[in-house]
Amino acid sequence: MSLLTALVDPAAPAEVEVVRVGEEVLSRAELLDRARRFGAGLRDAGPVAVLAEPSVDTVVAVVGGLLAGVPVVPVPPDAGPREVAYVVADSRATCWAGPGRDGVELPCVLPADVAPADVISADVTGMLATAGPALILYTSGTTGEPKGVELSAAAIAAGLDALAEAWEWTAADTLVHGLPLFHTHGLILGLLGPLRFGSPLHHTVRPTPARYAAARGSIYFAVPTVWGRVAADPPAARALRRARLLVSGSAPLPVSVFRRLHALTGHRPIERYGMTETMITLSTRADGERRPGWVGRPVAGVETRIRSEEGGAAVPADGESIGALEVRGPMLFDGYLGRPEATAEARTTDGWFRTGDIATCDADGFHRIVGRASTDLIKSGGYRIGSGEIESVLLDHPAVAEVAVVGLPDPDLGQRVAAFVVPERTPRDGLADELTGLVAEALSWHKRPRDVVFVESLPRNAMGKVQKKRLL
Ligand code: MCA
Ligand code: AMP
């Protein structure tokens, strides 16, 4: 069995369009041929790092790696040299796909020049049985450097099939989105889903309301920031009336945006909740209730439980009592690459994954995500950003004595990254921009602080620990 069932189905028509990225189009035959040649060029390779620009070359590299059974490590195209070097070293990638980046010494993958009949077809012979990760996705934690989340082909397949069931997603659909191709949302749901189910993908390169309106699709994916921008653009929103499903995820969809989208498009958006480590575990359904502010019930194969943060007792399913959300199911990750301790810590002794989110569940099994337990994980525009990563970059600057990074409420991004900095001396003009640039350059553009606030001291408790909640 294959992960990319529809793509490798020999009975499927060869010339049908399967992927469009901006103006670039790939038919099924072209994608298979290019991906197999790419995969053949990976023989004996370790993980392949793919600079995940929104392009058909990225699609070819990801599919080629999957077909060859070589773990694929997507690298954010806006990542700076320090983050790129870290991801390449930590993942032990042995080759690189995409435009070169400063400091990356890996050989570039050269697609093998072989006849299509000779190219490898590991996928057809059993990709789902391949041991080890199919994808290694880097994601931020509350402390330390980002970790590589290992997802097997079997987990990805289970996660996608659960969504197909909940959303009645079939080959008759065309998916439209313009999300980054280096995270679960845009890459797994947004690319591997279409290739598994045979529903063409139209990737709009950037997720702007105008491009969503111009595309002709039946399912649209976006993060709440993008849905907020669509809702603020009535002509673009009205163009989505012809769609079948509008799907929101990666961060909480404000109730006001849900209502405005409904009014303009006639659709009550589907909301679904997940994590890089778990794929999507909760969702509302194509054939079910869609309640603003709530993310629905467990998808097929998933179980959840909510336990009190003090003592761990189950909280009542009354839609009001809150506690720590734990999940289990076949789509969960295998572990954090090379970090057995962090992997063990993420699970309870009886095998449930600790999401780190606080939630409530009502008597009908509907869940609402109330927030995160820790202020150290920020969700900005749907990106997960660890405050510790940013703090450690800023502390390297000689003008910074102390720093605390938090997510402040933001009407567009949900949260925006803000750095509260105690300077060594009176800050000179331009220091705030310099610090912002430092983070953008070292980590990535999307992790840059939008605000830098100079303060005389940070709020601390009697033990000397910084109290970030007092900065919010
Ligand atoms: C980008 N720009 C740059 C650089 N990089 N400029 C200078 N130097 C750089 N290095 C430019 C862009 O081209 C753009 O220019 C402008 O900066 C804005 O950048 P950005 O900060 O990205 O824009 P934004 O408008 O603030 O972005 C909002 C966004 C973005 C589009 C919503 O945050 C986004 O794509 N979020 C999706 C995150 C996501 O997919 N998360 C899923 C995680 P110009 O505007 O001039 O063109 S997976 C997950 O959460 C799970 C499992 C789940 O539940 O889904
Ligand atoms: P990531 O690993 O980048 O996918 O981030 C996962 C986190 O995003 C979760 O732990 C939640 O805090 C948040 N998240 C994802 N989807 C939703 C949603 N629909 N509602 C609220 N929070 C969400």
XYZ file of C-alpha atoms and ligand atoms in Angstrom:
550
model
C 0.000 0.000 0.000
C 1.085 3.489 -0.731
C 0.779 6.730 1.176
C 0.140 8.629 -2.063
C -2.533 6.216 -3.252
C -4.142 8.278 -5.989
C -0.833 9.543 -7.382
C 0.652 6.071 -7.893
C -2.600 4.413 -9.008
C -1.743 2.962 -12.437
C -5.406 3.153 -13.423
C -5.569 6.928 -12.889
C -5.351 9.130 -15.995
C -1.792 10.299 -16.717
C -2.494 13.731 -18.129
C -4.830 15.030 -15.450
C -3.607 18.135 -13.530
C -2.677 17.164 -9.977
C -0.766 20.160 -8.644
C -0.721 23.844 -9.581
C 1.563 26.243 -7.719
C 0.925 29.766 -8.944
C 1.282 29.491 -12.711
C 3.258 26.217 -12.652
C 1.259 23.071 -13.337
C 2.119 19.372 -12.991
C 0.130 16.542 -14.510
C 0.062 13.202 -12.733
C 2.523 11.735 -15.250
C 4.894 14.710 -14.958
C 4.889 14.680 -11.179
C 5.438 10.919 -11.016
C 8.211 10.989 -13.571
C 10.028 13.952 -12.035
C 9.587 12.662 -8.491
C 10.824 9.187 -9.382
C 13.906 10.605 -11.094
C 14.519 12.763 -8.033
C 14.031 9.724 -5.798
C 16.420 7.681 -7.920
C 19.016 10.413 -7.342
C 18.664 9.811 -3.610
C 19.878 6.212 -3.604
C 21.778 5.449 -0.381
C 21.106 8.965 0.902
C 20.159 9.836 4.457
C 17.474 12.431 5.127
C 17.031 15.011 2.369
C 16.675 18.655 3.427
C 14.234 20.438 1.128
C 14.146 24.239 1.019
C 10.376 24.395 1.039
C 9.623 27.364 -1.181
C 6.126 27.380 -2.611
C 7.072 25.863 -5.968
C 6.578 22.715 -8.006
C 10.261 21.894 -7.392
C 9.445 21.558 -3.693
C 6.513 19.293 -4.528
C 8.774 17.117 -6.701
C 11.449 16.885 -4.001
C 9.017 15.978 -1.224
C 7.230 13.368 -3.314
C 10.561 12.046 -4.632
C 11.888 11.583 -1.118
C 8.719 9.837 -0.002
C 8.740 7.507 -3.021
C 12.368 6.634 -2.348
C 11.704 5.966 1.346
C 14.172 8.707 2.348
C 13.078 10.969 5.247
C 12.203 14.456 4.051
C 13.184 17.458 6.201
C 11.417 20.634 5.030
C 13.403 23.816 5.704
C 11.483 27.135 5.962
C 12.570 29.332 3.069
C 12.632 32.398 5.323
C 14.977 30.700 7.809
C 18.248 32.455 8.537
C 21.676 30.809 8.432
C 21.686 29.793 12.100
C 18.319 28.022 11.889
C 19.165 26.345 8.573
C 22.498 25.108 9.942
C 20.777 23.793 13.051
C 18.072 21.883 11.148
C 20.586 20.389 8.727
C 22.925 19.259 11.524
C 20.251 18.012 13.919
C 18.418 16.014 11.252
C 21.698 14.569 9.908
C 20.525 15.427 6.409
C 23.002 14.172 3.822
C 21.730 16.077 0.806
C 19.949 19.276 -0.106
C 17.191 20.123 -2.549
C 16.433 23.640 -3.727
C 18.361 26.886 -4.095
C 21.599 26.931 -2.082
C 21.843 28.650 1.276
C 24.865 30.234 2.951
C 26.699 27.785 5.145
C 25.035 24.656 3.760
C 27.730 22.349 2.496
C 25.519 19.407 1.586
C 25.583 18.031 -1.954
C 22.550 18.963 -4.023
C 20.344 16.121 -5.174
C 20.806 15.438 -8.860
C 17.745 13.753 -10.337
C 18.919 10.519 -11.959
C 18.885 10.519 -15.741
C 17.171 7.182 -16.187
C 14.331 5.919 -18.305
C 10.981 6.093 -16.511
C 10.732 2.301 -16.616
C 13.928 1.970 -14.591
C 13.189 4.488 -11.909
C 12.617 3.309 -8.416
C 9.158 2.532 -7.170
C 9.690 1.869 -3.489
C 6.339 3.411 -2.785
C 4.413 0.904 -4.842
C 6.196 -1.935 -3.100
C 5.196 -0.778 0.330
C 5.886 2.756 1.517
C 3.524 2.318 4.421
C 5.586 -0.587 5.698
C 8.821 1.437 5.592
C 10.190 1.704 9.111
C 11.272 5.100 10.348
C 10.096 8.589 9.600
C 8.715 9.702 6.254
C 8.872 13.340 7.357
C 10.904 15.124 10.016
C 9.203 18.433 10.830
C 11.008 20.962 13.014
C 8.873 22.661 15.605
C 9.452 24.904 18.599
C 9.105 23.802 22.187
C 8.700 25.756 25.411
C 12.437 25.505 26.004
C 15.594 25.001 23.999
C 16.065 24.560 20.282
C 13.312 23.321 17.941
C 12.870 19.557 17.857
C 12.522 17.244 14.863
C 9.117 15.545 14.955
C 9.293 12.114 13.319
C 6.136 11.160 11.461
C 5.825 7.759 9.794
C 4.003 7.165 6.512
C 1.471 5.033 8.408
C 0.693 7.852 10.850
C 0.326 10.367 8.025
C -1.998 8.009 6.144
C -4.149 7.446 9.248
C -4.312 11.179 9.926
C -5.331 12.007 6.367
C -7.927 9.231 6.160
C -9.576 10.445 9.339
C -9.952 13.900 7.768
C -11.294 12.482 4.501
C -13.971 10.726 6.532
C -14.878 13.812 8.586
C -14.887 16.225 5.648
C -16.166 13.838 2.929
C -12.999 14.756 1.017
C -12.788 12.883 -2.297
C -11.296 13.047 -5.783
C -14.254 15.209 -6.761
C -12.819 18.072 -4.666
C -10.254 20.670 -5.667
C -8.245 22.005 -2.745
C -7.099 25.634 -2.670
C -4.629 27.144 -0.219
C -1.471 29.221 -0.122
C 0.058 28.019 3.141
C 3.734 27.276 3.762
C 4.921 23.879 2.550
C 7.043 23.184 5.636
C 4.361 22.485 8.253
C 1.627 19.930 8.812
C -1.121 22.242 7.614
C 0.214 23.221 4.193
C 2.435 20.216 3.537
C 0.685 17.142 4.923
C -2.952 18.172 4.790
C -2.418 20.574 1.930
C -0.198 18.532 -0.419
C -0.092 14.883 0.641
C -3.875 14.886 1.185
C -4.607 15.799 -2.448
C -2.068 13.242 -3.694
C -3.605 10.522 -1.519
C -7.211 11.278 -2.433
C -6.749 12.378 -6.050
C -8.221 15.814 -5.475
C -6.186 18.407 -7.416
C -4.314 21.059 -5.433
C -4.215 24.707 -6.429
C -1.539 26.388 -4.298
C -1.813 30.168 -4.515
C 1.845 30.794 -3.404
C 0.669 33.380 -0.869
C -2.589 33.062 1.078
C -4.143 36.381 0.071
C -7.909 36.953 -0.136
C -7.638 38.027 -3.788
C -5.854 34.823 -4.784
C -8.309 32.652 -2.861
C -11.164 34.440 -4.603
C -9.603 33.977 -8.048
C -8.999 30.232 -7.568
C -11.770 27.766 -8.314
C -11.879 25.181 -5.568
C -14.336 23.223 -3.487
C -12.270 23.096 -0.254
C -10.245 26.046 1.058
C -7.662 25.755 3.857
C -6.391 28.732 5.843
C -5.150 29.797 9.244
C -7.341 32.246 11.244
C -5.173 35.238 10.261
C -5.952 34.535 6.610
C -9.652 33.947 7.321
C -9.708 37.268 9.188
C -8.250 38.994 6.127
C -10.792 37.251 3.856
C -13.624 38.329 6.153
C -12.355 41.914 5.918
C -12.555 41.787 2.109
C -16.246 41.241 1.289
C -15.878 40.829 -2.504
C -13.183 38.183 -2.021
C -15.212 36.467 0.681
C -18.358 36.399 -1.468
C -16.405 34.657 -4.235
C -16.031 31.685 -1.874
C -19.794 31.089 -1.815
C -19.325 28.497 -4.548
C -16.996 26.383 -2.345
C -18.101 23.293 -0.451
C -15.997 23.658 2.711
C -13.925 26.406 4.301
C -11.536 24.882 6.828
C -9.715 26.760 9.584
C -6.959 25.531 11.857
C -3.507 25.968 13.416
C -4.796 28.584 15.885
C -8.113 29.650 17.421
C -10.613 31.115 14.933
C -12.159 34.188 16.597
C -15.930 33.870 16.940
C -16.320 37.256 15.198
C -14.439 35.968 12.146
C -16.519 32.753 12.085
C -19.722 34.819 12.091
C -18.553 37.291 9.481
C -17.389 34.488 7.169
C -20.745 32.815 7.566
C -22.567 36.022 6.696
C -20.428 36.721 3.614
C -19.884 33.218 2.217
C -22.923 31.309 3.448
C -20.532 28.759 4.994
C -20.021 27.940 8.627
C -16.281 27.142 8.589
C -15.004 23.741 9.652
C -12.674 24.096 12.640
C -10.116 21.500 13.445
C -7.384 21.230 16.031
C -4.033 19.514 15.917
C -0.322 19.695 16.494
C 2.796 18.839 14.561
C 3.232 15.864 16.912
C -0.328 14.578 16.584
C -1.645 15.727 13.208
C -5.328 16.653 13.427
C -7.141 15.045 16.337
C -10.349 17.083 16.710
C -12.620 18.454 14.023
C -16.126 19.469 13.179
C -17.647 17.572 10.285
C -19.020 18.134 6.813
C -22.256 16.519 7.981
C -22.319 17.841 11.529
C -22.687 20.808 13.815
C -20.179 23.661 13.451
C -20.174 25.777 16.571
C -18.169 29.045 16.716
C -15.308 28.799 19.210
C -15.393 24.985 19.342
C -13.198 22.469 17.460
C -15.516 19.483 17.453
C -15.093 15.836 18.315
C -12.212 13.355 18.017
C -11.639 12.241 14.413
C -11.653 8.509 13.551
C -9.241 6.525 15.705
C -8.604 9.324 18.231
C -9.390 9.324 21.940
C -9.079 12.349 24.211
C -9.124 12.958 27.929
C -9.014 16.150 29.964
C -7.405 16.063 33.353
C -7.176 18.598 36.106
C -3.839 20.402 36.154
C -3.688 19.858 39.888
C -3.852 16.167 40.742
C -4.677 14.752 37.308
C -8.285 13.736 37.997
C -10.629 13.650 34.993
C -12.615 16.891 34.772
C -16.388 16.681 34.213
C -17.541 16.787 30.580
C -19.789 19.789 31.224
C -18.418 22.209 28.645
C -17.103 24.490 31.386
C -14.592 22.626 33.518
C -11.118 22.992 32.071
C -7.988 20.871 32.269
C -4.980 19.554 30.383
C -5.883 17.903 27.083
C -4.300 14.518 26.337
C -4.770 12.535 23.130
C -3.939 9.187 21.603
C -4.484 7.716 18.173
C -2.794 6.163 15.131
C -1.676 9.479 13.613
C 0.676 10.456 16.427
C 4.414 10.964 15.908
C 7.034 8.351 16.759
C 9.228 10.694 18.781
C 11.522 13.693 18.714
C 14.558 12.837 16.626
C 17.506 11.962 18.841
C 15.729 13.061 22.035
C 14.440 10.053 23.943
C 14.005 12.077 27.139
C 11.871 14.764 25.524
C 9.880 12.029 23.780
C 9.246 10.233 27.071
C 8.314 13.476 28.823
C 5.709 14.270 26.175
C 3.728 11.152 27.092
C 2.069 10.049 30.300
C 3.130 6.741 31.820
C -0.055 5.184 30.445
C 0.701 6.283 26.897
C -1.282 9.483 26.284
C 0.312 12.482 24.565
C 0.307 15.679 26.611
C -0.737 18.406 24.180
C 0.114 21.300 26.502
C -3.275 22.824 25.629
C -6.023 23.581 28.114
C -9.457 22.475 26.953
C -13.003 21.737 27.922
C -15.403 19.121 26.555
C -19.179 19.061 26.736
C -21.540 16.132 27.199
C -21.765 15.668 23.399
C -17.998 15.254 23.094
C -17.504 18.732 21.576
C -14.174 20.308 22.556
C -13.138 23.924 23.029
C -9.465 24.892 23.239
C -9.127 27.463 25.995
C -5.428 28.254 25.591
C -1.968 26.912 26.220
C -0.693 25.921 29.645
C 2.598 27.728 29.075
C 3.181 31.333 28.030
C 6.432 30.158 26.416
C 4.786 28.853 23.247
C 3.451 31.610 21.035
C 1.079 31.128 18.077
C 1.465 33.996 15.647
C -0.304 33.834 12.279
C -0.568 30.069 12.857
C 3.196 29.678 13.377
C 4.347 28.035 16.598
C 7.227 30.015 18.070
C 9.142 29.241 21.267
C 9.970 32.313 23.325
C 13.208 30.656 24.528
C 14.668 30.502 21.020
C 14.151 34.219 20.525
C 15.408 35.114 23.988
C 18.637 33.244 23.433
C 19.324 35.117 20.172
C 18.594 38.490 21.781
C 20.731 37.751 24.828
C 23.704 37.300 22.487
C 23.491 41.024 21.651
C 25.860 43.116 23.786
C 23.236 45.842 24.388
C 20.792 43.363 25.976
C 21.037 42.675 29.704
C 17.792 40.737 30.173
C 14.882 39.821 27.969
C 11.460 38.181 28.140
C 9.571 37.266 24.968
C 5.791 36.842 25.044
C 2.844 36.671 22.665
C 0.648 39.779 22.934
C -2.945 39.665 21.673
C -3.122 40.857 18.067
C -6.262 41.394 15.977
C -4.607 40.079 12.796
C -2.037 37.493 13.917
C -3.851 36.201 17.015
C -0.673 36.764 18.965
C 2.301 38.879 18.001
C 5.807 38.272 19.225
C 6.911 40.989 21.646
C 10.312 41.275 23.303
C 10.609 43.107 26.628
C 14.261 44.098 26.848
C 16.259 45.449 29.764
C 19.099 47.268 27.996
C 22.656 47.423 29.335
C 22.470 51.236 29.069
C 20.114 53.847 27.594
C 19.127 52.326 24.241
C 20.461 54.165 21.213
C 18.251 55.034 18.241
C 17.708 52.087 15.954
C 18.420 49.419 18.556
C 14.868 48.023 18.396
C 15.118 47.549 14.620
C 18.527 46.015 15.015
C 17.213 43.459 17.506
C 14.259 42.616 15.255
C 16.638 42.156 12.339
C 18.899 39.950 14.440
C 16.077 37.476 15.108
C 14.872 37.564 11.489
C 18.409 36.894 10.288
C 19.385 34.218 12.842
C 16.094 32.340 13.120
C 13.450 33.206 10.568
C 11.525 36.171 9.300
C 8.260 34.870 10.730
C 9.792 34.629 14.223
C 10.888 38.273 14.355
C 9.455 40.347 17.227
C 6.882 42.822 15.972
C 7.385 44.898 19.144
C 10.548 45.593 21.096
C 9.773 47.312 24.399
C 12.606 48.664 26.530
C 11.955 48.343 30.278
C 13.957 49.055 33.406
C 13.377 45.619 34.872
C 11.338 42.466 34.322
C 8.569 41.474 36.761
C 9.833 38.671 38.977
C 8.389 36.654 41.834
C 9.994 36.212 45.251
C 12.136 33.366 43.870
C 13.466 35.666 41.117
C 11.565 33.913 38.298
C 10.297 36.166 35.518
C 6.507 36.438 35.628
C 5.577 36.640 31.966
C 1.857 36.732 32.678
C 2.357 40.232 34.096
C 3.682 41.399 30.717
C 0.571 40.345 28.779
C 9.361 37.249 4.009
N 9.340 38.566 3.717
C 10.556 39.071 3.922
C 11.356 37.996 4.331
N 10.597 36.876 4.380
N 11.028 40.315 3.805
C 12.323 40.525 4.086
N 13.153 39.547 4.496
C 12.711 38.276 4.619
N 13.542 37.326 5.028
C 8.202 39.362 3.276
C 7.125 38.570 2.585
O 7.486 38.324 1.247
C 5.959 39.520 2.738
O 6.092 40.565 1.791
C 6.188 40.175 4.083
O 7.547 39.940 4.386
C 5.305 39.668 5.160
O 5.851 38.529 5.772
P 5.067 37.660 6.819
O 5.528 38.011 8.182
O 5.101 36.226 6.413
O 3.600 38.169 6.532
P 2.323 38.149 7.211
O 1.355 38.771 6.301
O 2.431 38.763 8.565
O 1.988 36.591 7.361
C 0.787 36.150 7.803
C 0.527 34.723 7.314
C 1.677 33.839 7.742
C 0.401 34.761 5.790
C -0.781 34.272 7.895
O 1.860 34.012 9.118
C 1.459 32.389 7.388
O 1.659 31.969 6.259
N 1.029 31.578 8.391
C 0.745 30.165 8.215
C 1.418 29.383 9.276
C 1.117 27.885 9.157
O 0.909 27.364 8.077
N 1.070 27.182 10.307
C 0.732 25.810 10.321
C 1.519 25.118 11.378
P 4.871 41.175 0.972
O 3.720 41.299 1.949
O 5.393 42.482 0.501
O 4.610 40.192 -0.104
S 1.049 23.363 11.411
C -0.128 23.362 12.589
O -0.353 24.327 13.256
C -1.041 22.204 12.757
C -0.684 20.845 12.889
C -2.406 22.564 12.495
O -3.260 22.530 13.381
O -2.575 22.982 11.332
P 1.751 23.325 15.673
O 2.563 22.243 16.216
O 2.482 24.411 14.988
O 0.740 22.706 14.829
O 0.970 24.029 16.853
C 0.049 23.304 17.599
C -0.719 24.211 18.498
O -1.537 25.090 17.737
C -1.672 23.482 19.387
O -1.015 22.926 20.513
C -2.667 24.580 19.739
O -2.171 25.378 20.785
C -2.719 25.395 18.467
N -3.878 25.069 17.629
C -3.927 24.338 16.504
N -5.181 24.308 15.996
C -5.956 25.031 16.831
C -7.357 25.388 16.871
N -8.191 24.999 15.913
N -7.781 26.128 17.899
C -6.947 26.539 18.872
N -5.631 26.252 18.878
C -5.138 25.517 17.879
